[in-house]
Coordinates of C-alpha atoms and ligand atoms in Angstrom, one line a residue:
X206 CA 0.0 0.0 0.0
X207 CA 2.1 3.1 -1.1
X208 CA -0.3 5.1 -3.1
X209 CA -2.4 7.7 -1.7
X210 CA -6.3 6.8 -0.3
X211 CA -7.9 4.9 -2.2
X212 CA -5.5 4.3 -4.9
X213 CA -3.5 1.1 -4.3
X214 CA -6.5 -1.3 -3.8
X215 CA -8.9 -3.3 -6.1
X216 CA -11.5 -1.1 -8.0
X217 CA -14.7 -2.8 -5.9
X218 CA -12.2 -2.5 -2.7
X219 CA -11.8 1.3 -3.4
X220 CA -15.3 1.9 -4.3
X221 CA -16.5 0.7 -1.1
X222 CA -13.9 2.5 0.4
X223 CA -15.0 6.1 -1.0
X224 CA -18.9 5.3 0.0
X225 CA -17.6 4.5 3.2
X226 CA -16.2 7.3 3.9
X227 CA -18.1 10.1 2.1
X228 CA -21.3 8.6 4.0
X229 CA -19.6 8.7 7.5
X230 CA -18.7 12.0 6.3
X231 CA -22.2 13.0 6.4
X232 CA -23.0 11.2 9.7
X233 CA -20.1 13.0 11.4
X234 CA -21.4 16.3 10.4
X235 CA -24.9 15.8 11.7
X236 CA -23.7 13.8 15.2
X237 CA -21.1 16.6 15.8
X238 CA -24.1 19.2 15.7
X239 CA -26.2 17.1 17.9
X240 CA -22.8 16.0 19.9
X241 CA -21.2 19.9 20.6
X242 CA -24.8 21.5 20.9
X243 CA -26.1 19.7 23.9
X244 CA -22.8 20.1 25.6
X245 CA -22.7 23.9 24.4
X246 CA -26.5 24.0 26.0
X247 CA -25.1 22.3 29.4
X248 CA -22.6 24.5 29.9
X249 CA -24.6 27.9 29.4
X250 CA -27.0 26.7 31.6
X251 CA -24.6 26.1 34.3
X252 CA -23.1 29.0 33.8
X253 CA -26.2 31.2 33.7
X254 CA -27.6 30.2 36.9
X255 CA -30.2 33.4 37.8
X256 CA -31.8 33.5 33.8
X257 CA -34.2 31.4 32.9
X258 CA -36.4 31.6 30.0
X259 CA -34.8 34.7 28.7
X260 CA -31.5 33.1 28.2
X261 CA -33.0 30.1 26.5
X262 CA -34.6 32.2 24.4
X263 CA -31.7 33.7 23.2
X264 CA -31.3 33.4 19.3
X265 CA -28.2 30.9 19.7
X266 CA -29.6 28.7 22.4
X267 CA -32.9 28.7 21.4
X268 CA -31.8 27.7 17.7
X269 CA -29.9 24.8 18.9
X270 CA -32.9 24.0 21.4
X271 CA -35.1 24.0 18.8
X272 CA -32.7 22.2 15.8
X273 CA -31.0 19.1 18.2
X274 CA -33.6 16.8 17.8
X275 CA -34.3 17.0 14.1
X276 CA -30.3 16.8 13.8
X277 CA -30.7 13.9 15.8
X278 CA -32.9 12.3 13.4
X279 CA -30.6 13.2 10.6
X280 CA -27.1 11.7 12.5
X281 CA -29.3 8.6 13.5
X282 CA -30.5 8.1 9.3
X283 CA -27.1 9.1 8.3
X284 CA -25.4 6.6 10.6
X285 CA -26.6 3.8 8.5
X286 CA -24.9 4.5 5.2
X287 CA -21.4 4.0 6.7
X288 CA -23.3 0.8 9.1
X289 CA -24.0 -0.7 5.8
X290 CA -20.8 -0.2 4.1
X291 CA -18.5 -1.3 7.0
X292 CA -19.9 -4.2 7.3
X293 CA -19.0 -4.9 3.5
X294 CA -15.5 -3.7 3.7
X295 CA -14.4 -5.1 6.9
X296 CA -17.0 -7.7 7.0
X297 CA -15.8 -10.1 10.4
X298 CA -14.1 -7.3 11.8
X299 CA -17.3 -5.6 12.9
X300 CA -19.7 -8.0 14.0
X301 CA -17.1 -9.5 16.0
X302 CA -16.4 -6.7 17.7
X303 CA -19.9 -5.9 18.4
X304 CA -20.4 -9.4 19.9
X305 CA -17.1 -8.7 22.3
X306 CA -18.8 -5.4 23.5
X307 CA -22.2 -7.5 25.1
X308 CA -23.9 -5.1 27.2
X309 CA -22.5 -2.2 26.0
X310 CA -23.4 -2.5 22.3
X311 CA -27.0 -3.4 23.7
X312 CA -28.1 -0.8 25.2
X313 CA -26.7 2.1 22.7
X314 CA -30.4 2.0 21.4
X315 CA -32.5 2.4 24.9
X316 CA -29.3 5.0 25.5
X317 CA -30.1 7.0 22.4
X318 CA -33.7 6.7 23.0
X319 CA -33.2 8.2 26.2
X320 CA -31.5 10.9 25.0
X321 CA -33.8 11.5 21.9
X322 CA -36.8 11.7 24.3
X323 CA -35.1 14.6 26.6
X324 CA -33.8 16.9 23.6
X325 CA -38.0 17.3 23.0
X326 CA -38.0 18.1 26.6
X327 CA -34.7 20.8 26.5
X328 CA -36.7 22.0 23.4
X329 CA -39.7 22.9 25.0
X330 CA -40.7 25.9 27.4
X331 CA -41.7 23.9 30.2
X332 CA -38.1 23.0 31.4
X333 CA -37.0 26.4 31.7
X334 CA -39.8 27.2 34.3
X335 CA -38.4 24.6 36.3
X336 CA -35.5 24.8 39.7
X337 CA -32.0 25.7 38.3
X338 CA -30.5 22.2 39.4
X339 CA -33.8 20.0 37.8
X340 CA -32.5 21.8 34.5
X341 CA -29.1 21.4 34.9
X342 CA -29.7 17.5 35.9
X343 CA -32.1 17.3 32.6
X344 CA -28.6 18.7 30.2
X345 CA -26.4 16.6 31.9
X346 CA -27.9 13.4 31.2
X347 CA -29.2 14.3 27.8
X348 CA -25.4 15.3 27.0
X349 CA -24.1 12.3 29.3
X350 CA -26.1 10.1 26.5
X351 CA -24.8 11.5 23.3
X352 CA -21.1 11.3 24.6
X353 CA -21.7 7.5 26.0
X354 CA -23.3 6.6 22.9
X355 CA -19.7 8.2 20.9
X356 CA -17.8 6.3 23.6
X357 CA -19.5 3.0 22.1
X358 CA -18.5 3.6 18.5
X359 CA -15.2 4.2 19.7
X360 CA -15.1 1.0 22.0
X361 CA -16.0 -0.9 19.2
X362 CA -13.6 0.4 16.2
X363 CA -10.8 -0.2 19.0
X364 CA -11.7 -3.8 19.6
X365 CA -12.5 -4.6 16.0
X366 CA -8.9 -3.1 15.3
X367 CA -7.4 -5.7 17.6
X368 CA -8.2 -8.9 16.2
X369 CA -5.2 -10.8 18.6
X370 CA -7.0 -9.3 21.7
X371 CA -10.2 -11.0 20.7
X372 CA -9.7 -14.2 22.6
X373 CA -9.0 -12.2 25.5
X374 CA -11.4 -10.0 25.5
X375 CA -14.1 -13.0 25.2
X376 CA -12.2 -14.5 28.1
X377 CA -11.7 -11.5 30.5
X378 CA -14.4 -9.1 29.5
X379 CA -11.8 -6.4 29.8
X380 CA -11.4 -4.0 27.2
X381 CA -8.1 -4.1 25.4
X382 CA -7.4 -0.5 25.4
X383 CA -6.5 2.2 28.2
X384 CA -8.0 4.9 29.6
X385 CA -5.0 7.1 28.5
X386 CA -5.9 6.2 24.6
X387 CA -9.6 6.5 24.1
X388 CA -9.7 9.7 26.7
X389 CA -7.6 10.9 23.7
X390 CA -9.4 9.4 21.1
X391 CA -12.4 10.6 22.5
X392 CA -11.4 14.5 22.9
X393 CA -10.3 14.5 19.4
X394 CA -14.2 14.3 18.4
X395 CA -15.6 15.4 21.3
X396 CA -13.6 18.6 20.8
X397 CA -13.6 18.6 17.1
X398 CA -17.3 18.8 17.0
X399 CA -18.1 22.0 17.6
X400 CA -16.0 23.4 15.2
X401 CA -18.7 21.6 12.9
X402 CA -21.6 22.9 14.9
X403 CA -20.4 26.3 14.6
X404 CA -20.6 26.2 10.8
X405 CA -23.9 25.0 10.9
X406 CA -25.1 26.7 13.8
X407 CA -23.7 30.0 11.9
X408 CA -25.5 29.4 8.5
X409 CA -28.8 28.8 10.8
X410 CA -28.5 32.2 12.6
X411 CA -27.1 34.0 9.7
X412 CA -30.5 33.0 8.0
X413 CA -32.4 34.2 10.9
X414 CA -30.6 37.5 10.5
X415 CA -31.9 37.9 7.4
X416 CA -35.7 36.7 7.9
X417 CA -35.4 39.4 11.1
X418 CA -34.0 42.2 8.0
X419 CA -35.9 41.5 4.9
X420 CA -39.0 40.6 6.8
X421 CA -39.3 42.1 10.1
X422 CA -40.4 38.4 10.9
X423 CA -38.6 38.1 14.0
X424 CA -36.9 40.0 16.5
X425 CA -33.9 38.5 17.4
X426 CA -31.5 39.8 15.3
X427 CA -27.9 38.8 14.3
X428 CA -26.3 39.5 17.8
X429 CA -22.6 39.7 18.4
X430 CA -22.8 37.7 21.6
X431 CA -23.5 34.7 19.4
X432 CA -20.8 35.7 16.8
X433 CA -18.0 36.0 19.2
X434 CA -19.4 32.6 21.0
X435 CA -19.2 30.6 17.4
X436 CA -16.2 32.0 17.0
X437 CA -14.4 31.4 20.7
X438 CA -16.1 27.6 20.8
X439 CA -15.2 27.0 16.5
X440 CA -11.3 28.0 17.7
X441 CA -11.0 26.6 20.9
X442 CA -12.6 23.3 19.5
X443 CA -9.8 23.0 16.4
X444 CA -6.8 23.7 19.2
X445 CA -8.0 20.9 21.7
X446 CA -8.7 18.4 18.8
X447 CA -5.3 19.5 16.9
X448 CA -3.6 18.9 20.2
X449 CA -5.7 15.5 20.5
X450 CA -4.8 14.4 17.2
X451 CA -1.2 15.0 17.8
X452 CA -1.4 13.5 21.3
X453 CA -2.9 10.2 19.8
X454 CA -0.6 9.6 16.9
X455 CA 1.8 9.7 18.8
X456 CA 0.8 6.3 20.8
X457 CA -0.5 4.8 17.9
X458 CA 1.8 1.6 16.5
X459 CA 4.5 2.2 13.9
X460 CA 2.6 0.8 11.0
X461 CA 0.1 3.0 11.6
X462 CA 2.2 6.1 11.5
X463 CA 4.1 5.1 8.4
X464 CA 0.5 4.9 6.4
X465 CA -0.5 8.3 8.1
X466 CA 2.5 9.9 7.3
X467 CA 3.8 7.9 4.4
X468 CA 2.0 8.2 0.5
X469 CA -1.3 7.3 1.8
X470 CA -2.3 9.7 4.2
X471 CA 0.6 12.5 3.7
X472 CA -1.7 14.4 1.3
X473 CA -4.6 14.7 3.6
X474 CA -2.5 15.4 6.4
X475 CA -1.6 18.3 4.3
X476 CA -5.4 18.8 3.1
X477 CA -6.5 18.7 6.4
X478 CA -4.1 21.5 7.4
X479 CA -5.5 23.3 5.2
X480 CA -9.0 22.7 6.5
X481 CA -8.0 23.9 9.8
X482 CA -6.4 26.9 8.5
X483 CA -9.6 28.4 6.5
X484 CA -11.5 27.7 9.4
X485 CA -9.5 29.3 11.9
X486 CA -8.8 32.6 9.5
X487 CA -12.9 32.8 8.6
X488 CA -13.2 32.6 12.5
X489 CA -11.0 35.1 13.7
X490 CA -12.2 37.7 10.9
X491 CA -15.8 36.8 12.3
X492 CA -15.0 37.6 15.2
X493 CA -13.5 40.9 14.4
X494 CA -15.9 42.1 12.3
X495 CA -19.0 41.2 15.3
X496 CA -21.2 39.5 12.8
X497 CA -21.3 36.5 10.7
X498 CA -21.2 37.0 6.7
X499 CA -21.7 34.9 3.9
X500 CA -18.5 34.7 2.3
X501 CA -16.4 33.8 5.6
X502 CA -19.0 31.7 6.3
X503 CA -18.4 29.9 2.9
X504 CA -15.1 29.9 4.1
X505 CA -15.2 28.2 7.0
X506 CA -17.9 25.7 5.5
X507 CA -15.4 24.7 2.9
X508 CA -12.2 24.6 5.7
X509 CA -15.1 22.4 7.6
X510 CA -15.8 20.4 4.7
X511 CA -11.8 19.7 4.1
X512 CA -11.0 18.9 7.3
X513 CA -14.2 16.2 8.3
X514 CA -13.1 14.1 4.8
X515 CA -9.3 14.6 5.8
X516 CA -9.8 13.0 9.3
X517 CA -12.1 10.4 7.9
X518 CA -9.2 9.1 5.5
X519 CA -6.2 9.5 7.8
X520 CA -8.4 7.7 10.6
X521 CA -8.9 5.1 8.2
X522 CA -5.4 4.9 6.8
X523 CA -4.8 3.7 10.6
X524 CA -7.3 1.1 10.3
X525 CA -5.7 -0.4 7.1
X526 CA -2.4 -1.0 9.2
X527 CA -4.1 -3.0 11.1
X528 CA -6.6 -5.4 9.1
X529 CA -5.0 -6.6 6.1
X530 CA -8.1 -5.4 3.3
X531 CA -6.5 -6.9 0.4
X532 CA -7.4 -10.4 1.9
X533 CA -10.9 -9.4 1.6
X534 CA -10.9 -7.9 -2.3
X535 CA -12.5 -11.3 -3.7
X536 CA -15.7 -10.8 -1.2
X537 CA -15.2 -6.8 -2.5
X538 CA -15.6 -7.9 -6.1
X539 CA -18.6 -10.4 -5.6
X540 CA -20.3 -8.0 -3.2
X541 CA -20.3 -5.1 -6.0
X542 CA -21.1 -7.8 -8.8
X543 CA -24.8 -8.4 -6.5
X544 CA -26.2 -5.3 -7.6
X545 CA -28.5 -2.8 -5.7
X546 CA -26.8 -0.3 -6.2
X547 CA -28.8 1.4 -8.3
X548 CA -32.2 1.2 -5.2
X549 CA -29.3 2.6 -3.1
X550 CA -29.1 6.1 -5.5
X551 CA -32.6 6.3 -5.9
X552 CA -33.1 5.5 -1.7
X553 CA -30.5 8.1 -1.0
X554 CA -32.2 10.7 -3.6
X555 CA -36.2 10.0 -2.0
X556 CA -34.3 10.3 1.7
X557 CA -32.6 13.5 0.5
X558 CA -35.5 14.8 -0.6
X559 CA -37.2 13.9 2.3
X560 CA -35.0 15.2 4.8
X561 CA -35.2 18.5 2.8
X562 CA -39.0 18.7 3.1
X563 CA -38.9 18.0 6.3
X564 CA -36.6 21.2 6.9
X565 CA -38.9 23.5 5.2
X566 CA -41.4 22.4 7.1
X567 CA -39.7 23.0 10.1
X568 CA -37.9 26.3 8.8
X569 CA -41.9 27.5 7.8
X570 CA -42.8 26.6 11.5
X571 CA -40.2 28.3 13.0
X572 CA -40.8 31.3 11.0
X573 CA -44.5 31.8 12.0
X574 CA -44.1 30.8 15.6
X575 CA -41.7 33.5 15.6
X576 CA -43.8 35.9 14.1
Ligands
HEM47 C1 -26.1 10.7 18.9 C2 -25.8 9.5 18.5 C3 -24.4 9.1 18.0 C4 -23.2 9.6 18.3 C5 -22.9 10.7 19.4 C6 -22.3 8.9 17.5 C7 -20.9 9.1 17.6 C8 -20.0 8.5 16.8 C9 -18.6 8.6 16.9 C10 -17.9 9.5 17.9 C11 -18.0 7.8 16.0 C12 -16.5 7.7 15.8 C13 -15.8 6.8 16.8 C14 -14.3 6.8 16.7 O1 -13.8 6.9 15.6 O2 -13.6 6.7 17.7 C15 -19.0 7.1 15.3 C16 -18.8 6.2 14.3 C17 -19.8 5.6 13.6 N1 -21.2 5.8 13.8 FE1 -22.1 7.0 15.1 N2 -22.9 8.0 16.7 C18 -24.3 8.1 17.0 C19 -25.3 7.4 16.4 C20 -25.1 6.5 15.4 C21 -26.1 5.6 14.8 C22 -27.5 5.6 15.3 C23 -25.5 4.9 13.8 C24 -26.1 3.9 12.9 C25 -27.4 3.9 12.5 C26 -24.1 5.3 13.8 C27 -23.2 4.8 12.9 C28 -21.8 5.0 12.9 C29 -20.9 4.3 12.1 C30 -21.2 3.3 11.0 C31 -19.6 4.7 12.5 C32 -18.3 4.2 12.0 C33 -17.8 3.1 12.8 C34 -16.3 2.7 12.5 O3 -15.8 3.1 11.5 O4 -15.7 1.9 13.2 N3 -23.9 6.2 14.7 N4 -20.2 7.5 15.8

């Protein structure tokens, strides 16, 4: 393997690959909204311990509020693009790693339930009326959810990397990994999701700017507070996950480095520099200028963009040190020669589609409750 991702690897190998990624692309995006915005929503409430529904009416808080569990909705559908591909591409890997995780694989579902169930409640009035620590207790475990239900995924991408550990693992029930390396695993998403939610969150209040200007339809305004906020929380986030990244290759195996660093990853490393660099430039001029417009926001959506594929490939290159994928081209090529892909366009174009409509109708409810 000494070309750069996906080059180097059967067509129907690579083709997998690609879908792989691009969807968990997607998925990322969404979960890192959902992710970043219900810790961002714990944290202000903390913080703001005499407001109550003022505060949580306030144009960024109450746009998350209102957004989470629809982006919910869309992490959870976008989750099983890359569910569906994995399990073509790394096949055994997977499930068996699913099967060592027992319990913990179980009850992601009741978990995410859970948590999908409170974000209605966050998003409503009612909570807000409620004792400062009931509402604190509400964001914690609604937060506490999402980042177990990360913690999971992570669990089981470590395990199905570690094929030796397996009989171990069935034997002991201990988790073949340390605290030190999935704390730091774990902070480079955790912390490289808001960056993400910034973007969005910034398109979504840049839009309300203009409904409030061109309409008059609502009052809230474009306000600085929420400018600088994206643009502290967008910053702050790259830094910690930079550093996290960092921190974590460098306890990563030597195998894994060489394809990060070598032909396969090197260009994304670089690409994904890049990423980072639009995003923190569109930031800071954001910041400086009090106010969010549309070309820095383009920016920073195209840095964001970079940077998600980037990190998808490079955490992928150190997958591929560690299962040996060409074993597996032959099931590749019959799995491609099956068919279905075709239903899989036209399912991803009607869910599209869907998803859209369901936006507008959400966007046209917004609007009017507002007005
Ligand atoms: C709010 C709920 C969710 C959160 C916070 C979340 C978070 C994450 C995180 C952090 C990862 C990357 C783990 C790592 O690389 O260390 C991940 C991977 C993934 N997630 Fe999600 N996820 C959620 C829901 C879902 C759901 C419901 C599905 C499926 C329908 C899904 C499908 C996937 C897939 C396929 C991967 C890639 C696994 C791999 O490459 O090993 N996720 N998720």
């Amino acid at each position: 393997m000494d070309s750069a991702f996906p080059f180097g690897f059967p067509v129907a190998t690579a083709f997998y690959l690609v879908l792989y990624v691009l969807t968990f692309v997607l998925h990322q995006a969404f979960m890192h909204y959902v992710l970043a915005g219900s810790l961002c929503l714990t944290w202000f409430t903390i913080s703001q311990r005499r407001e109550t529904v003022g505060w949580a009416r306030q144009p960024l808080l109450a746009t998350l509020r209102e957004w989470i569990p629809f982006l919910l909705s869309a992490a959870i559908t976008a989750g099983v693009a890359p569910l569906l591909f994995i399990q073509i591409v790394y096949q055994h890997q997977f499930y068996t790693a699913n099967l060592l995780l027992w319990w913990r694989w179980m009850i992601v579902v009741p978990v995410l339930i859970v948590g999908f169930y409170l974000t209605y409640l966050v998003k409503s009035q009612r909570l807000w009326t409620w004792p400062y620590l009931v509402r604190v207790a509400v964001l914690l475990v609604t937060s506490a959810c999402f980042v177990f239900v990360g913690f999971c995924w992570t669990a089981n991408h470590l395990i199905a990397n570690r094929g030796a550990t397996w009989p171990e693992v069935y034997t002991t029930g201990q988790l073949p990994f340390t605290y030190t390396e999935v704390i730091v695993r774990m902070l480079v998403w955790l912390a490289g999701s808001f960056p993400t939610m910034c973007v969005i969150l910034g398109w979504q209040l840049f839009y309300r700017e203009r409904v409030s200007r061109d309409g008059a339809q609502n009052e809230s305004g474009q306000d600085a507070w929420g400018t600088r906020a994206l643009s502290r929380m967008a910053i702050g986030g790259l830094a910690v996950s930079v550093l996290a990244g960092a921190t974590y290759i460098l306890v990563i195996e030597t195998s894994a480095k060489g394809l990060v660093f070598g032909n396969v990853g090197r260009p994304y490393l670089m690409m994904g520099a890049l990423g980072v660099g639009l995003q923190i430039g569109g930031w800071i001029s954001m910041f400086r200028q009090n106010r969010l417009s549309l070309l820095l926001l383009g920016f920073v959506s195209a840095g964001s963009l970079t940077t998600l594929v980037c990190i998808s490939v490079l955490r992928e290159a150190v997958r591929l040190s560690a299962v040996d994928l060409l074993s597996l081209a032959d099931l590749h090529a019959k799995a491609a020669e099956v068919g279905g892909f075709g239903v899989f366009l036209l399912a991803a174009v009607v869910v599209s589609l869907l998803i859209v409509w369901c936006i507008q109708l959400v966007r046209t409810g917004t609007t009017t409750s507002n007005a």
